[in-house]
Structures are given as structure tokens and as C-alpha cells.
């Protein structure tokens, strides 16, 4: 199963960092946050990634093009150009990096990747959030549900729109705005999708979280997987500081060796 990662937004609330790099490339513990996300998925056996780039996508392309050289020791013969690698990479990943347009919305970015993702169910997440969610269990729950899309519901106070779930917390019945004092469940990303979701996206200006999600709700095809553990997004410099401190203290999302 492939993993699509939203990585094309401007990250305006983190402008101290995103003036020079896209938000998924902002570092936590010396590594881009997208690397942390990919390590999380790889821990569960998902190693084929489709990165939905846009803003400063060249930064992402250069990073993965040069990944082995950056992460490994080597000897290079400058005359012949031959390279002898001294280290084996732990990451046995296949990474597709797409330029989905600088002004394209999230739904449009996903639609532009349809040819790379339409061969079966796929995972989808944001390029700025980490969690210790059990992705294997999430995928299994989605497969049992019959839904076209399953999102991960997490608890996070303030500034996010809350979900309205059924009593079993397995089916999304709607969305609503929430205040800082409302401890309701929110959309934490970490989706599992069927190719049918592409039919719900109109064009480049479609926001994934708006029309497609609401259409899924109306069709009764949007499920939820309740994650009670750690979840944190990086929307601001304060969030980055929190993630850095958490990493230094022993990050809950670091499940890999």
C-alpha cells in the first residue's frame, strides 16, 4: 500500500522557517519532519511514498536526490565519477516526488497524483504531524469497515474543527467548529482511502477537508479510527519547539530502531 503525503502548502504560520524551505522539510531533531513521518510508516511496513509537493518543491526533490550521499560515507573517483558506498541505507524506500502546483489546494494536489495511487487503497497524511498511531491497526479497521475513507480521530484542544461521531466512534456524521475549551475529537489526518475518493474532487481549487469530506459524510462513507495516544502537528514555531523538546526527551512517535 502506498503512502501519499501532503507537502505543498506555504506554512505561513511558520514563516520563520518556511521562508527558505517547505514546511515538511523543517527539521525536528536534525531531520526533516517528513522523514519522521516516513519512518513511522516504514516501521509498519509501508515503504512506497508519493510526496505531493508544491511550494519550494525543488527543496524536497534535491533532498531525496541527494539522500544517499548525505546519509552515507563514500569514496568517489573524481576522474571516472565512480562511487564506492561504505554504508548501507536503512531506508529501503521508493519515493515519488510530484510538483502539484504552487497554488493548488489539498484536494487538487491529491487529484493530480491519481495515476500513482489508483491501483488500490492508499494511506494519506499531512507532512507536518507525527503520532504513535498504530497504522497497521488503522489499515485493518478501514478494510473491515467498508468505508471509502477512514480518518484518525485524535484529541487536541483549540483552533481545530471537531468531529461529530456516532456512539461507536467509528463513523463520522459531520464536522463543527470548536473553541479552546472544547476537548472534542478532531481530524488528525492519517487517512486510509479507496480510489473512489478521486471522484469526489472537482479540480485544483478543491480543498480535501471541505467538499470531498462532506460528500463522504453525506454518502455515509467516512469512517474514523480513534487514536488515544500521542499526536502533534507543527503549525507554528511554538509547535516546533514542543516537538524538539519531546524528541530530546524520548519521542513517543519514534517506534523504529
GROMACS .gro file of C-alpha atoms in nm:
model
  257
    1UNK     CA    1   0.000   0.000   0.000
    2UNK     CA    2   0.136   0.342  -0.099
    3UNK     CA    3   0.151   0.647   0.127
    4UNK     CA    4   0.065   0.993  -0.009
    5UNK     CA    5   0.192   1.292   0.189
    6UNK     CA    6   0.061   1.649   0.155
    7UNK     CA    7   0.376   1.860   0.124
    8UNK     CA    8   0.285   2.163  -0.087
    9UNK     CA    9   0.142   2.433   0.140
   10UNK     CA   10   0.301   2.768   0.224
   11UNK     CA   11   0.321   2.715   0.601
   12UNK     CA   12   0.258   3.083   0.667
   13UNK     CA   13   0.227   3.038   1.046
   14UNK     CA   14   0.582   2.903   1.050
   15UNK     CA   15   0.730   3.174   0.828
   16UNK     CA   16   1.049   3.191   1.035
   17UNK     CA   17   1.137   2.854   0.880
   18UNK     CA   18   0.926   2.832   0.565
   19UNK     CA   19   1.069   3.146   0.406
   20UNK     CA   20   1.356   2.926   0.289
   21UNK     CA   21   1.211   2.572   0.283
   22UNK     CA   22   0.872   2.397   0.263
   23UNK     CA   23   0.722   2.306   0.600
   24UNK     CA   24   0.770   1.928   0.564
   25UNK     CA   25   1.144   1.997   0.539
   26UNK     CA   26   1.160   2.191   0.868
   27UNK     CA   27   1.380   1.987   1.099
   28UNK     CA   28   1.300   1.822   1.430
   29UNK     CA   29   1.597   1.659   1.597
   30UNK     CA   30   1.816   1.739   1.298
   31UNK     CA   31   1.591   1.563   1.043
   32UNK     CA   32   1.300   1.698   0.833
   33UNK     CA   33   0.961   1.626   0.985
   34UNK     CA   34   0.861   1.443   0.664
   35UNK     CA   35   1.147   1.198   0.738
   36UNK     CA   36   0.994   1.129   1.081
   37UNK     CA   37   0.656   1.064   0.918
   38UNK     CA   38   0.808   0.829   0.661
   39UNK     CA   39   0.999   0.642   0.934
   40UNK     CA   40   0.668   0.596   1.120
   41UNK     CA   41   0.503   0.439   0.816
   42UNK     CA   42   0.809   0.229   0.729
   43UNK     CA   43   0.802   0.086   1.082
   44UNK     CA   44   0.464  -0.064   0.987
   45UNK     CA   45   0.593  -0.193   0.654
   46UNK     CA   46   0.473   0.089   0.426
   47UNK     CA   47   0.776   0.200   0.226
   48UNK     CA   48   0.641   0.340  -0.102
   49UNK     CA   49   0.573   0.713  -0.082
   50UNK     CA   50   0.416   0.975  -0.309
   51UNK     CA   51   0.507   1.326  -0.193
   52UNK     CA   52   0.254   1.589  -0.306
   53UNK     CA   53   0.483   1.890  -0.336
   54UNK     CA   54   0.413   2.247  -0.443
   55UNK     CA   55   0.569   2.540  -0.260
   56UNK     CA   56   0.951   2.514  -0.293
   57UNK     CA   57   0.916   2.156  -0.419
   58UNK     CA   58   1.271   2.175  -0.559
   59UNK     CA   59   1.396   2.165  -0.199
   60UNK     CA   60   1.222   1.829  -0.149
   61UNK     CA   61   1.340   1.692  -0.484
   62UNK     CA   62   1.702   1.784  -0.412
   63UNK     CA   63   1.682   1.631  -0.066
   64UNK     CA   64   1.577   1.288  -0.191
   65UNK     CA   65   1.803   1.301  -0.498
   66UNK     CA   66   2.100   1.358  -0.266
   67UNK     CA   67   1.972   1.146   0.022
   68UNK     CA   68   2.220   0.862  -0.012
   69UNK     CA   69   2.517   1.093  -0.046
   70UNK     CA   70   2.411   1.291   0.259
   71UNK     CA   71   2.339   0.988   0.476
   72UNK     CA   72   2.626   0.759   0.373
   73UNK     CA   73   3.005   0.755   0.371
   74UNK     CA   74   3.159   0.700   0.028
   75UNK     CA   75   3.474   0.714  -0.183
   76UNK     CA   76   3.445   0.891  -0.517
   77UNK     CA   77   3.689   0.874  -0.805
   78UNK     CA   78   3.675   1.228  -0.938
   79UNK     CA   79   3.829   1.129  -1.271
   80UNK     CA   80   3.593   0.844  -1.357
   81UNK     CA   81   3.298   0.953  -1.146
   82UNK     CA   82   3.265   0.607  -0.990
   83UNK     CA   83   3.141   0.591  -0.630
   84UNK     CA   84   3.203   0.324  -0.370
   85UNK     CA   85   2.943   0.336  -0.095
   86UNK     CA   86   3.061   0.232   0.252
   87UNK     CA   87   2.727   0.227   0.429
   88UNK     CA   88   2.401   0.052   0.353
   89UNK     CA   89   2.097   0.273   0.392
   90UNK     CA   90   1.841   0.156   0.645
   91UNK     CA   91   1.567   0.317   0.441
   92UNK     CA   92   1.453   0.082   0.165
   93UNK     CA   93   1.208   0.336   0.037
   94UNK     CA   94   1.067   0.417  -0.304
   95UNK     CA   95   0.987   0.788  -0.319
   96UNK     CA   96   0.791   0.970  -0.590
   97UNK     CA   97   0.807   1.350  -0.561
   98UNK     CA   98   0.542   1.541  -0.757
   99UNK     CA   99   0.509   1.910  -0.831
  100UNK     CA  100   0.134   1.951  -0.787
  101UNK     CA  101   0.138   2.329  -0.836
  102UNK     CA  102   0.216   2.625  -0.617
  103UNK     CA  103  -0.144   2.743  -0.573
  104UNK     CA  104  -0.322   2.406  -0.581
  105UNK     CA  105  -0.542   2.318  -0.283
  106UNK     CA  106  -0.511   1.992  -0.089
  107UNK     CA  107  -0.783   1.809  -0.282
  108UNK     CA  108  -0.636   1.924  -0.611
  109UNK     CA  109  -0.293   1.801  -0.506
  110UNK     CA  110  -0.434   1.458  -0.435
  111UNK     CA  111  -0.626   1.454  -0.765
  112UNK     CA  112  -0.306   1.530  -0.957
  113UNK     CA  113  -0.149   1.218  -0.807
  114UNK     CA  114  -0.435   0.989  -0.913
  115UNK     CA  115  -0.231   0.798  -1.171
  116UNK     CA  116   0.018   0.699  -0.900
  117UNK     CA  117  -0.242   0.598  -0.641
  118UNK     CA  118  -0.541   0.450  -0.825
  119UNK     CA  119  -0.427   0.086  -0.822
  120UNK     CA  120  -0.577   0.015  -0.478
  121UNK     CA  121  -0.632   0.153  -0.127
  122UNK     CA  122  -0.368   0.401  -0.011
  123UNK     CA  123  -0.265   0.589   0.301
  124UNK     CA  124  -0.274   0.970   0.310
  125UNK     CA  125  -0.142   1.212   0.568
  126UNK     CA  126  -0.017   1.565   0.625
  127UNK     CA  127   0.353   1.645   0.601
  128UNK     CA  128   0.364   1.827   0.934
  129UNK     CA  129   0.227   1.592   1.203
  130UNK     CA  130   0.364   1.299   1.400
  131UNK     CA  131   0.195   1.037   1.615
  132UNK     CA  132   0.236   0.694   1.769
  133UNK     CA  133  -0.083   0.581   1.596
  134UNK     CA  134  -0.092   0.209   1.515
  135UNK     CA  135  -0.103   0.241   1.137
  136UNK     CA  136  -0.134  -0.135   1.091
  137UNK     CA  137  -0.447  -0.142   1.308
  138UNK     CA  138  -0.580   0.168   1.130
  139UNK     CA  139  -0.549   0.000   0.790
  140UNK     CA  140  -0.711  -0.318   0.920
  141UNK     CA  141  -1.001  -0.119   1.068
  142UNK     CA  142  -1.051   0.057   0.736
  143UNK     CA  143  -1.056  -0.270   0.543
  144UNK     CA  144  -1.323  -0.412   0.773
  145UNK     CA  145  -1.539  -0.101   0.764
  146UNK     CA  146  -1.643  -0.077   0.400
  147UNK     CA  147  -1.586   0.300   0.410
  148UNK     CA  148  -1.430   0.488   0.120
  149UNK     CA  149  -1.211   0.682   0.361
  150UNK     CA  150  -1.112   0.641   0.726
  151UNK     CA  151  -0.955   0.926   0.920
  152UNK     CA  152  -0.777   0.915   1.252
  153UNK     CA  153  -0.966   1.095   1.527
  154UNK     CA  154  -0.747   1.247   1.799
  155UNK     CA  155  -0.796   1.480   2.095
  156UNK     CA  156  -0.648   1.827   2.060
  157UNK     CA  157  -0.772   2.147   2.232
  158UNK     CA  158  -0.822   2.474   2.048
  159UNK     CA  159  -0.826   2.612   1.695
  160UNK     CA  160  -0.935   2.295   1.512
  161UNK     CA  161  -1.280   2.192   1.393
  162UNK     CA  162  -1.423   1.899   1.587
  163UNK     CA  163  -1.582   1.584   1.452
  164UNK     CA  164  -1.932   1.461   1.527
  165UNK     CA  165  -1.909   1.083   1.556
  166UNK     CA  166  -2.161   0.809   1.616
  167UNK     CA  167  -2.172   0.633   1.953
  168UNK     CA  168  -1.920   0.367   1.844
  169UNK     CA  169  -1.674   0.640   1.735
  170UNK     CA  170  -1.635   0.455   1.406
  171UNK     CA  171  -1.843   0.666   1.170
  172UNK     CA  172  -1.818   1.041   1.102
  173UNK     CA  173  -2.155   1.212   1.096
  174UNK     CA  174  -2.033   1.569   1.049
  175UNK     CA  175  -1.798   1.849   1.145
  176UNK     CA  176  -1.832   2.154   1.364
  177UNK     CA  177  -1.623   2.445   1.484
  178UNK     CA  178  -1.481   2.421   1.833
  179UNK     CA  179  -1.334   2.655   2.088
  180UNK     CA  180  -1.023   2.622   2.302
  181UNK     CA  181  -1.222   2.480   2.593
  182UNK     CA  182  -1.377   2.207   2.381
  183UNK     CA  183  -1.187   1.881   2.420
  184UNK     CA  184  -1.367   1.707   2.135
  185UNK     CA  185  -1.210   1.476   1.881
  186UNK     CA  186  -1.055   1.627   1.568
  187UNK     CA  187  -0.930   1.507   1.233
  188UNK     CA  188  -0.568   1.410   1.293
  189UNK     CA  189  -0.502   1.303   0.936
  190UNK     CA  190  -0.351   0.956   0.889
  191UNK     CA  191  -0.622   0.860   0.641
  192UNK     CA  192  -0.675   0.536   0.454
  193UNK     CA  193  -0.855   0.592   0.123
  194UNK     CA  194  -1.013   0.396  -0.157
  195UNK     CA  195  -0.957   0.517  -0.517
  196UNK     CA  196  -1.325   0.617  -0.521
  197UNK     CA  197  -1.233   0.938  -0.336
  198UNK     CA  198  -1.083   1.080  -0.656
  199UNK     CA  199  -1.435   1.106  -0.798
  200UNK     CA  200  -1.524   1.346  -0.515
  201UNK     CA  201  -1.255   1.601  -0.609
  202UNK     CA  202  -1.360   1.863  -0.866
  203UNK     CA  203  -1.041   2.049  -0.962
  204UNK     CA  204  -0.722   2.216  -0.839
  205UNK     CA  205  -0.917   2.453  -0.613
  206UNK     CA  206  -1.090   2.174  -0.419
  207UNK     CA  207  -0.993   2.161  -0.053
  208UNK     CA  208  -0.974   1.798   0.061
  209UNK     CA  209  -1.115   1.884   0.403
  210UNK     CA  210  -1.422   2.059   0.256
  211UNK     CA  211  -1.623   1.924  -0.039
  212UNK     CA  212  -1.475   1.571  -0.059
  213UNK     CA  213  -1.501   1.510   0.315
  214UNK     CA  214  -1.855   1.646   0.330
  215UNK     CA  215  -1.955   1.432   0.033
  216UNK     CA  216  -1.814   1.129   0.212
  217UNK     CA  217  -2.023   1.217   0.517
  218UNK     CA  218  -2.338   1.258   0.303
  219UNK     CA  219  -2.277   0.918   0.144
  220UNK     CA  220  -2.213   0.756   0.482
  221UNK     CA  221  -1.868   0.650   0.364
  222UNK     CA  222  -1.637   0.839   0.602
  223UNK     CA  223  -1.513   0.630   0.893
  224UNK     CA  224  -1.297   0.712   1.193
  225UNK     CA  225  -1.028   0.533   1.387
  226UNK     CA  226  -1.000   0.664   1.743
  227UNK     CA  227  -0.637   0.712   1.847
  228UNK     CA  228  -0.593   0.783   2.218
  229UNK     CA  229  -0.215   0.818   2.218
  230UNK     CA  230   0.031   1.087   2.115
  231UNK     CA  231  -0.039   1.328   1.829
  232UNK     CA  232   0.117   1.665   1.750
  233UNK     CA  233   0.115   1.886   1.444
  234UNK     CA  234   0.368   2.159   1.363
  235UNK     CA  235   0.165   2.466   1.275
  236UNK     CA  236   0.378   2.731   1.445
  237UNK     CA  237   0.722   2.799   1.587
  238UNK     CA  238   0.584   2.712   1.929
  239UNK     CA  239   0.480   2.370   1.799
  240UNK     CA  240   0.829   2.317   1.657
  241UNK     CA  241   0.980   2.395   1.997
  242UNK     CA  242   0.741   2.146   2.160
  243UNK     CA  243   0.840   1.879   1.909
  244UNK     CA  244   1.211   1.947   1.959
  245UNK     CA  245   1.174   1.918   2.336
  246UNK     CA  246   0.969   1.600   2.301
  247UNK     CA  247   1.227   1.448   2.068
  248UNK     CA  248   1.508   1.526   2.311
  249UNK     CA  249   1.311   1.368   2.595
  250UNK     CA  250   1.235   1.049   2.400
  251UNK     CA  251   0.978   1.097   2.126
  252UNK     CA  252   0.664   0.878   2.155
  253UNK     CA  253   0.644   0.855   1.775
  254UNK     CA  254   0.994   0.709   1.743
  255UNK     CA  255   0.893   0.343   1.718
  256UNK     CA  256   1.178   0.245   1.487
  257UNK     CA  257   1.524   0.127   1.595
   0.00000   0.00000   0.00000
